[in-house]
XYZ file of C-alpha atoms in Angstrom:
586
model
C 7.189 -26.039 13.397
C 10.625 -24.790 12.321
C 13.505 -25.019 14.485
C 15.415 -21.906 15.476
C 19.132 -21.929 16.468
C 20.935 -19.453 17.882
C 24.944 -19.486 18.796
C 25.542 -17.234 20.999
C 28.593 -18.479 23.029
C 29.068 -15.456 25.445
C 25.304 -14.789 26.193
C 23.156 -16.337 29.424
C 19.822 -15.787 27.981
C 17.974 -15.446 24.416
C 14.543 -14.359 23.234
C 12.800 -14.623 20.564
C 11.035 -11.568 19.677
C 7.905 -12.045 17.708
C 7.161 -9.216 15.396
C 3.521 -9.657 15.285
C 1.360 -7.361 14.921
C 3.484 -5.690 12.398
C 4.840 -1.986 13.076
C 3.850 0.920 11.093
C 7.182 0.715 10.007
C 7.465 -2.277 8.232
C 5.022 -1.119 5.115
C 8.766 -1.281 2.778
C 12.243 -2.142 2.642
C 14.029 -1.030 5.688
C 17.269 0.912 6.126
C 17.870 0.308 9.713
C 16.730 -1.700 12.328
C 13.307 -1.348 14.072
C 13.622 0.296 17.373
C 13.180 -1.119 21.089
C 10.550 1.309 21.188
C 8.663 -0.201 18.001
C 8.916 -3.078 19.241
C 7.972 -2.749 23.190
C 4.604 -4.402 22.458
C 6.136 -7.537 20.777
C 5.399 -10.893 22.637
C 8.993 -12.395 23.762
C 9.691 -16.238 24.266
C 12.274 -17.184 26.069
C 14.575 -19.804 24.099
C 16.162 -23.042 25.464
C 20.110 -22.978 26.181
C 22.061 -26.072 25.353
C 25.998 -25.236 25.664
C 26.877 -22.334 23.496
C 23.431 -22.321 21.510
C 19.941 -21.472 21.830
C 16.866 -22.825 20.486
C 13.246 -22.299 19.854
C 10.366 -23.987 17.610
C 8.446 -21.085 16.034
C 5.590 -21.798 13.502
C 6.578 -21.341 9.349
C 5.848 -17.552 8.348
C 6.670 -16.064 11.442
C 8.176 -12.699 11.541
C 10.823 -12.159 14.688
C 14.023 -10.950 15.745
C 16.871 -12.272 18.306
C 17.557 -10.452 21.584
C 20.388 -11.879 23.746
C 20.757 -10.680 27.465
C 18.076 -8.414 26.814
C 19.520 -6.311 24.271
C 18.219 -4.717 21.210
C 16.431 -7.693 18.895
C 17.906 -8.582 15.525
C 17.543 -10.268 12.715
C 18.657 -14.150 13.013
C 22.024 -14.963 11.358
C 20.322 -18.275 9.968
C 17.492 -16.227 8.854
C 15.883 -18.211 5.896
C 13.721 -15.245 4.258
C 14.055 -11.390 5.089
C 10.584 -9.865 3.484
C 11.813 -5.992 4.451
C 15.167 -6.381 3.817
C 18.512 -6.980 5.726
C 17.405 -4.715 8.753
C 14.239 -6.436 9.098
C 12.651 -8.857 11.374
C 13.328 -12.876 9.840
C 10.994 -14.736 8.691
C 10.705 -18.509 9.583
C 10.875 -21.337 6.622
C 10.004 -24.576 6.860
C 12.295 -26.128 4.263
C 10.658 -29.778 4.827
C 6.920 -28.518 3.375
C 7.825 -28.246 -0.387
C 6.503 -31.017 -2.015
C 9.187 -32.279 -4.649
C 8.075 -33.597 -7.877
C 11.104 -34.727 -9.502
C 12.879 -37.560 -8.189
C 16.239 -37.087 -6.750
C 19.013 -38.291 -8.995
C 23.154 -37.809 -8.754
C 24.315 -35.501 -11.832
C 28.009 -35.110 -13.065
C 28.622 -31.406 -13.037
C 32.353 -31.814 -13.908
C 33.574 -32.795 -17.252
C 29.927 -31.122 -19.222
C 28.904 -27.975 -19.884
C 27.914 -25.060 -16.880
C 25.659 -21.943 -17.524
C 26.440 -19.070 -14.916
C 23.676 -16.658 -14.686
C 22.292 -13.777 -12.483
C 18.758 -13.783 -11.655
C 18.028 -10.326 -11.328
C 19.074 -9.955 -15.049
C 18.611 -13.347 -16.729
C 14.946 -12.147 -17.318
C 13.326 -8.546 -17.080
C 11.136 -9.987 -14.408
C 14.464 -10.618 -12.285
C 13.097 -13.648 -10.213
C 13.660 -17.453 -9.979
C 10.381 -18.490 -11.403
C 10.538 -16.209 -14.533
C 14.193 -18.133 -15.107
C 12.107 -21.508 -14.782
C 10.692 -20.313 -18.098
C 14.072 -20.447 -19.924
C 15.230 -23.749 -18.962
C 14.216 -25.117 -21.894
C 16.502 -22.444 -24.035
C 19.227 -24.516 -21.628
C 18.080 -27.713 -22.295
C 18.413 -27.179 -25.826
C 21.617 -25.572 -26.052
C 23.151 -28.530 -24.672
C 24.203 -27.383 -20.985
C 24.244 -29.843 -18.211
C 24.404 -27.369 -14.768
C 23.474 -24.105 -14.382
C 25.487 -22.149 -11.564
C 23.149 -19.741 -9.834
C 25.620 -16.527 -8.885
C 24.803 -16.116 -5.321
C 20.919 -15.613 -3.956
C 21.676 -15.135 0.060
C 19.762 -11.405 0.873
C 21.952 -8.659 0.294
C 20.847 -4.889 0.299
C 18.055 -3.727 -1.504
C 16.717 -5.501 -4.828
C 19.718 -4.929 -7.228
C 23.030 -6.346 -6.797
C 25.302 -9.300 -7.516
C 24.736 -11.300 -4.211
C 28.628 -11.125 -2.886
C 27.303 -8.421 -0.551
C 25.132 -11.128 0.975
C 24.951 -11.273 4.563
C 21.957 -14.233 5.492
C 23.915 -17.241 4.688
C 21.063 -19.631 5.059
C 18.538 -17.244 3.140
C 16.852 -16.310 -0.389
C 16.883 -13.189 -1.567
C 13.270 -11.797 -1.425
C 13.483 -9.600 -4.724
C 14.273 -13.253 -6.645
C 10.876 -15.139 -4.947
C 12.184 -16.095 -1.573
C 13.555 -19.491 -0.038
C 10.530 -21.613 -1.763
C 10.839 -20.812 -5.307
C 14.432 -21.351 -5.230
C 13.073 -25.454 -3.869
C 10.228 -24.454 -7.460
C 13.398 -23.556 -9.434
C 15.803 -26.870 -8.697
C 12.784 -28.885 -9.074
C 12.054 -27.658 -12.391
C 16.133 -27.469 -13.590
C 15.980 -31.178 -12.431
C 12.773 -32.231 -14.302
C 14.674 -31.158 -17.246
C 17.669 -33.121 -16.130
C 19.550 -29.959 -15.753
C 22.004 -29.943 -12.214
C 21.868 -26.672 -10.379
C 25.309 -25.163 -8.653
C 24.694 -22.285 -6.158
C 27.551 -19.994 -5.972
C 27.963 -19.440 -1.860
C 30.333 -16.970 -0.428
C 31.782 -17.642 3.386
C 35.000 -15.522 3.024
C 32.849 -12.238 4.191
C 29.850 -10.767 4.981
C 28.577 -7.487 3.136
C 28.839 -4.172 4.695
C 24.900 -3.609 5.366
C 22.439 -5.571 7.660
C 25.034 -8.094 8.939
C 24.174 -8.376 12.773
C 26.159 -11.869 13.127
C 28.734 -10.271 15.515
C 25.978 -8.964 17.896
C 25.721 -12.666 18.695
C 29.393 -14.457 18.160
C 32.798 -13.882 16.997
C 32.352 -14.512 13.700
C 35.716 -12.333 12.828
C 39.067 -12.066 13.754
C 41.874 -9.372 13.724
C 44.620 -12.425 13.273
C 44.084 -11.880 9.476
C 42.682 -9.315 7.374
C 41.043 -9.607 3.741
C 40.000 -7.397 0.606
C 37.099 -6.656 3.097
C 38.805 -6.033 6.565
C 38.941 -8.689 9.395
C 38.998 -11.880 8.635
C 36.331 -14.454 8.975
C 37.048 -16.342 12.254
C 38.352 -20.173 11.235
C 41.372 -20.569 13.484
C 40.734 -17.973 16.258
C 39.063 -18.438 19.722
C 35.753 -19.717 19.308
C 36.329 -20.643 15.846
C 34.298 -23.963 16.083
C 31.115 -22.045 15.971
C 31.977 -19.828 12.752
C 33.610 -23.512 10.998
C 29.758 -25.610 12.264
C 28.042 -22.235 11.268
C 29.446 -22.636 7.384
C 29.559 -26.655 6.854
C 25.495 -26.416 7.899
C 24.735 -23.451 5.791
C 26.825 -25.739 2.901
C 24.930 -28.890 3.909
C 21.292 -27.241 3.941
C 21.647 -26.226 0.158
C 22.784 -29.527 -0.786
C 20.122 -31.490 1.449
C 16.940 -29.211 2.131
C 17.207 -27.905 -1.320
C 18.597 -30.381 -3.445
C 21.241 -28.280 -4.677
C 23.704 -30.667 -6.867
C 26.611 -28.515 -6.384
C 28.338 -25.605 -4.571
C 30.676 -22.827 -5.883
C 32.817 -21.353 -2.752
C 33.642 -17.909 -3.681
C 37.459 -16.671 -3.581
C 38.703 -19.440 -1.471
C 42.063 -17.897 -0.967
C 40.538 -15.364 1.385
C 39.541 -18.174 3.457
C 42.433 -17.916 5.957
C 42.982 -20.544 8.186
C 46.076 -21.900 10.267
C 44.206 -24.875 11.270
C 45.008 -28.198 11.729
C 42.187 -29.300 9.111
C 41.639 -26.454 7.066
C 37.879 -25.448 6.639
C 37.982 -26.668 3.163
C 38.781 -29.856 4.109
C 36.449 -30.367 7.058
C 33.791 -29.005 4.690
C 34.945 -31.502 2.025
C 34.879 -34.923 4.474
C 31.284 -33.425 5.904
C 30.094 -33.368 2.386
C 31.572 -37.068 1.275
C 28.934 -37.816 4.502
C 26.068 -36.288 3.632
C 26.866 -38.226 -0.409
C 26.996 -41.549 1.695
C 24.001 -40.744 3.996
C 21.775 -39.816 0.481
C 23.502 -42.340 -2.126
C 23.801 -39.187 -4.565
C 27.045 -37.260 -5.684
C 27.477 -33.828 -4.613
C 30.194 -31.650 -6.056
C 32.439 -29.012 -4.235
C 33.857 -26.454 -7.205
C 36.345 -23.872 -5.322
C 36.906 -20.165 -7.035
C 40.982 -19.911 -6.013
C 43.830 -17.527 -7.761
C 46.117 -19.426 -6.285
C 46.834 -21.852 -8.556
C 47.413 -24.933 -6.437
C 46.452 -28.175 -7.585
C 46.242 -29.040 -3.930
C 42.711 -27.705 -3.855
C 41.491 -30.905 -6.192
C 43.809 -33.218 -4.237
C 42.541 -35.891 -1.539
C 43.029 -35.006 1.941
C 44.290 -38.211 2.390
C 47.455 -36.925 0.385
C 47.506 -33.626 1.530
C 44.833 -31.964 -0.344
C 41.652 -29.960 0.202
C 39.574 -32.028 -1.048
C 37.274 -29.995 -3.298
C 35.951 -31.607 -6.572
C 36.771 -28.910 -8.839
C 38.320 -25.208 -9.190
C 38.347 -22.489 -11.395
C 40.639 -21.513 -13.681
C 41.665 -18.515 -14.958
C 44.541 -18.663 -16.571
C 42.973 -20.272 -19.806
C 40.359 -17.456 -19.959
C 43.587 -14.611 -19.630
C 46.090 -16.307 -22.087
C 42.679 -17.203 -24.841
C 41.282 -13.440 -24.327
C 44.797 -11.829 -24.525
C 45.760 -13.981 -27.425
C 42.689 -13.186 -29.203
C 41.988 -9.581 -28.380
C 45.809 -8.399 -27.964
C 44.951 -6.768 -24.090
C 48.268 -7.025 -22.102
C 47.852 -4.475 -19.277
C 46.813 -5.296 -16.119
C 46.884 -8.898 -14.942
C 46.882 -9.842 -18.808
C 50.780 -8.559 -18.837
C 52.074 -12.067 -19.240
C 49.912 -13.295 -21.358
C 48.700 -12.555 -25.410
C 51.651 -14.849 -27.058
C 50.535 -18.345 -28.599
C 53.053 -20.465 -26.903
C 51.311 -18.932 -23.366
C 48.057 -20.039 -24.788
C 49.513 -23.553 -25.385
C 50.946 -23.261 -22.138
C 47.501 -22.729 -20.317
C 45.451 -25.540 -22.387
C 48.055 -27.949 -22.076
C 49.279 -27.730 -18.454
C 46.468 -25.715 -16.862
C 48.406 -22.898 -14.988
C 50.505 -20.619 -16.644
C 51.595 -19.489 -13.294
C 52.714 -22.824 -12.059
C 55.469 -21.882 -9.883
C 57.252 -19.508 -12.568
C 57.498 -15.691 -11.767
C 53.903 -13.678 -12.294
C 54.904 -10.032 -13.254
C 51.279 -8.608 -11.777
C 51.746 -10.177 -8.587
C 55.635 -9.646 -8.325
C 56.322 -12.718 -6.862
C 56.692 -16.545 -8.157
C 53.123 -18.379 -7.971
C 51.095 -21.299 -8.446
C 52.421 -25.129 -8.655
C 52.497 -27.546 -11.895
C 49.573 -29.322 -12.297
C 50.455 -33.686 -12.719
C 49.460 -35.063 -15.710
C 47.788 -37.336 -14.200
C 45.029 -34.749 -12.897
C 41.523 -35.012 -14.800
C 41.498 -31.973 -16.919
C 37.360 -31.796 -16.068
C 38.811 -31.070 -12.472
C 39.276 -27.271 -13.430
C 36.516 -25.275 -14.607
C 37.526 -22.447 -17.792
C 35.266 -19.901 -19.767
C 35.561 -17.054 -22.342
C 33.455 -14.752 -20.013
C 32.110 -14.816 -16.520
C 30.419 -12.277 -13.912
C 34.235 -11.688 -12.935
C 35.642 -11.622 -16.217
C 32.876 -9.152 -18.033
C 31.557 -7.190 -15.195
C 34.879 -6.365 -13.374
C 36.238 -5.115 -16.717
C 36.097 -0.806 -16.470
C 32.530 -0.652 -18.206
C 31.526 -3.837 -17.949
C 31.584 -4.764 -21.686
C 32.228 -8.237 -23.626
C 34.848 -9.396 -25.618
C 31.558 -9.149 -28.871
C 32.029 -5.770 -28.381
C 35.989 -5.765 -29.807
C 36.321 -9.218 -31.688
C 35.063 -10.302 -35.244
C 32.422 -12.859 -35.270
C 35.390 -14.963 -36.355
C 37.003 -14.988 -33.489
C 34.080 -15.146 -31.418
C 33.440 -18.000 -33.055
C 36.670 -19.196 -32.778
C 37.260 -18.674 -29.037
C 33.935 -20.818 -28.571
C 35.602 -23.613 -30.397
C 38.929 -23.620 -27.906
C 36.462 -23.586 -24.732
C 33.676 -25.930 -25.814
C 36.191 -29.078 -27.372
C 38.941 -28.715 -24.354
C 39.085 -31.479 -22.139
C 38.415 -29.180 -19.259
C 34.620 -28.119 -17.720
C 33.846 -25.624 -19.783
C 31.218 -22.454 -18.557
C 29.201 -20.148 -20.393
C 27.793 -16.892 -19.049
C 24.345 -15.448 -19.573
C 24.069 -14.466 -23.065
C 27.436 -15.567 -24.261
C 25.810 -17.910 -26.382
C 24.091 -15.580 -28.836
C 27.419 -13.201 -28.722
C 24.674 -10.482 -26.708
C 26.075 -6.886 -27.187
C 24.483 -6.536 -23.925
C 26.697 -5.822 -20.820
C 26.981 -7.004 -17.844
C 27.865 -4.131 -15.114
C 28.551 -3.980 -11.602
C 24.952 -2.597 -9.741
C 24.107 -2.301 -6.314
C 21.296 -0.817 -4.121
C 22.896 0.443 -0.890
C 21.445 3.305 1.127
C 22.568 6.620 0.370
C 25.406 7.011 2.238
C 26.664 3.462 1.624
C 26.001 3.879 -2.050
C 27.873 7.266 -2.412
C 31.293 5.149 -1.255
C 30.468 2.602 -3.209
C 30.247 4.573 -6.197
C 33.368 6.550 -5.109
C 35.171 3.723 -4.795
C 34.537 1.937 -7.898
C 36.035 5.142 -9.345
C 39.200 4.883 -7.806
C 38.917 1.176 -8.362
C 38.699 1.686 -11.668
C 41.834 3.882 -12.134
C 43.972 0.917 -10.758
C 43.723 -1.279 -13.710
C 44.889 0.643 -16.781
C 41.573 0.472 -18.478
C 42.369 4.094 -20.078
C 44.446 1.785 -22.830
C 41.329 0.377 -23.989
C 38.545 3.141 -23.390
C 40.418 6.203 -23.929
C 41.348 8.949 -21.681
C 39.083 9.918 -19.050
C 36.365 7.438 -19.720
C 32.750 6.943 -18.599
C 32.708 4.906 -15.620
C 28.759 3.101 -14.881
C 27.741 4.285 -11.578
C 26.864 1.113 -9.695
C 23.792 2.835 -7.523
C 22.123 3.957 -10.840
C 19.051 1.864 -11.894
C 19.964 2.451 -14.831
C 23.197 0.532 -14.491
C 20.991 -2.791 -13.568
C 18.284 -2.059 -16.801
C 21.072 -2.113 -19.333
C 22.465 -5.343 -17.740
C 19.410 -7.516 -18.285
C 19.283 -9.953 -20.899
C 17.466 -8.778 -24.188
C 16.220 -12.417 -25.361
C 14.648 -11.049 -28.498
C 18.212 -10.450 -29.807
C 19.018 -14.090 -29.726
C 16.513 -14.797 -32.511
C 17.750 -12.090 -35.028
C 20.558 -11.992 -37.858
C 23.962 -13.047 -36.537
C 23.145 -13.269 -32.967
C 20.760 -16.290 -33.995
C 23.839 -17.753 -36.380
C 25.988 -17.738 -33.466
C 23.396 -19.693 -30.913
C 23.563 -22.408 -33.677
C 27.218 -22.549 -33.365
C 27.321 -22.822 -30.200
C 24.828 -25.772 -30.170
C 26.793 -27.546 -32.861
C 30.003 -27.474 -30.923
C 28.192 -28.680 -27.667
C 27.217 -31.690 -29.921
C 30.568 -32.383 -31.064
C 31.985 -31.988 -27.278
C 30.197 -35.618 -27.264
C 32.700 -36.493 -30.051
C 36.129 -36.183 -27.533
C 37.566 -39.825 -27.099
C 39.887 -38.736 -24.146
C 41.615 -35.586 -22.664
C 44.932 -35.486 -24.470
C 45.638 -31.983 -25.704
C 48.370 -30.638 -27.568
C 48.657 -27.378 -29.503
C 51.151 -25.740 -31.991
C 50.872 -22.264 -33.795
C 52.535 -20.278 -36.735
C 52.437 -16.960 -38.021
C 48.600 -15.514 -37.216
C 47.094 -19.162 -36.913
C 46.618 -21.815 -33.939
C 45.580 -25.383 -33.347
C 44.583 -27.513 -30.656
C 44.476 -31.438 -31.001
C 41.988 -32.549 -28.514
C 39.925 -35.655 -27.807
C 40.247 -37.061 -31.083
C 39.122 -33.256 -32.694
C 41.589 -30.612 -33.831
C 40.430 -26.724 -33.660
C 42.611 -24.378 -36.275
C 42.027 -20.550 -35.384
C 43.367 -17.816 -38.294
C 44.039 -15.049 -35.613
C 45.646 -12.562 -37.741
C 42.895 -11.279 -40.347
C 44.558 -12.442 -43.045
C 44.146 -15.940 -45.225
C 46.456 -18.517 -44.271
C 47.577 -22.160 -45.584
C 48.380 -24.427 -42.916
C 49.702 -27.773 -43.531
C 47.055 -30.504 -42.140
C 46.623 -34.507 -42.472
C 44.054 -35.700 -44.557
C 40.870 -34.744 -42.212
C 37.242 -34.186 -42.231
C 36.092 -30.550 -41.921
C 33.274 -30.999 -39.007
C 32.254 -27.415 -38.244
C 33.180 -24.332 -39.781
C 33.006 -20.355 -39.237
C 34.187 -17.815 -41.992
C 35.966 -19.089 -45.461
C 37.826 -22.636 -44.581
C 39.006 -25.331 -47.445
C 41.065 -28.424 -47.418
C 43.139 -29.447 -50.224
C 45.899 -31.790 -51.289
C 47.427 -31.490 -47.262
C 46.624 -27.940 -47.085
C 43.850 -26.240 -44.907
C 43.301 -23.112 -46.235
C 41.281 -20.436 -43.387
C 40.009 -16.945 -44.485
C 40.350 -13.673 -42.164
C 38.668 -14.611 -38.992
C 37.760 -18.016 -39.159
C 38.096 -21.754 -37.408
C 37.946 -25.113 -38.420
C 36.981 -27.817 -36.769
C 38.687 -30.878 -37.933
C 38.209 -34.968 -37.255
């Protein structure tokens, strides 16, 4: 039996409506909820009230809806599965029924290589089970943690997952909740950790029935998505518990090793204890109970080291956080792009500051934000606590056309970018296909109903115009339609590409760099630069890049060349770097 728990603080009664036999409308995806007439013959079971919650136990694989005070039945906000889409009946799932084959073990997520992937486009089948077949590739690459973009049920079959509306469930087109358990089990069998991207800062625009039952939103704060999630207004205790219990469920019942918390700057909370600090303490308790390490990583653009400081020291207690400043500094330095949010980046000294001090905006003025931003990171704070990347779903997919740096950078600079990323003391993250320099794009795609889809497509066009992309795409550029199936299909990885020519060479280069990463002796990092060249000394290794396209001679203490791309030679205290080349020295 599976316990169903409904938080409905204002309700006097609640019923589970058993959707069996299935109405004729359930022949496929539903674009709106089942009507009261369609459900008239369904059995209604009274739920037990305890305080603000109602509970009932149902057999596994039961299709059901929930109703309060004899209102129209709606899907369960804690639904584990939505076989007919976000508007259809929920289905019970017994998370304890799965027979795990791999013993549980602790995984050190921070400090080793993370690999971000999107289940729907990682393989042509777009399922968790098909992704299992590619785990050997990731193991051979040297990856230690797989980061899954959100898997919670979202509208339709195509989407990034950030429009999810059931924070306890798994998207049906990916295979549903048991498929996620199989994936985690298979990953652990390869000694790969799994990090799950979770979104607690908003619900998607379609299929969100949680407010039907409880005060999930507040008008006290606003976010880019509208009214904020209620973390500090009347009734917030139930919302906070809803978030914490969702997070703990992934870590406990699905054996997820880490959670990536999406856009935590949009978790607006003026409570005495911030929701992130509360979550951190609850995860610590779970760690003690299980005897296993579980990791929390925050996506935050606030540039605040407080995010990863202990709660006892006034911090929020999160284990790690994304650091976009390193991405911006390196991308802008190599590509020359200095428009939009790249406006303060591009110079070698800016890249050096990002690598040496973590944040470029560390209390100084941000031109893009038009205000002082961030705070300095203490030298004693481990750089492993900061996740950096040269590509991720945001930095590729939110470009106007979803294009990758490979479309503009020569291969030597692609190789140089990888060397700085992977041989720095931070926690490096790769994005699917990056390791073989795929030319395939990752575009923004959705699968909403016609009305909402039209609004999304038009909104994407308006957003495009505000970012200044015409500087690289030219006037009146083409913008992919998020609703078009072709946009999704163009974003699916071509695995055959990884075995061809220069792509295969780049894949070998990434493998070589990840092996060299094992030779880093400490977190010390120091940078210098000259006319067209940049040098990073990191943990006993030195990376030297020629980025201006002209051969250059650089003074360099006697060193052994461990790896190189392009024309590189060393003679009599001088390192010669050819056009678009990189050398790694000990």
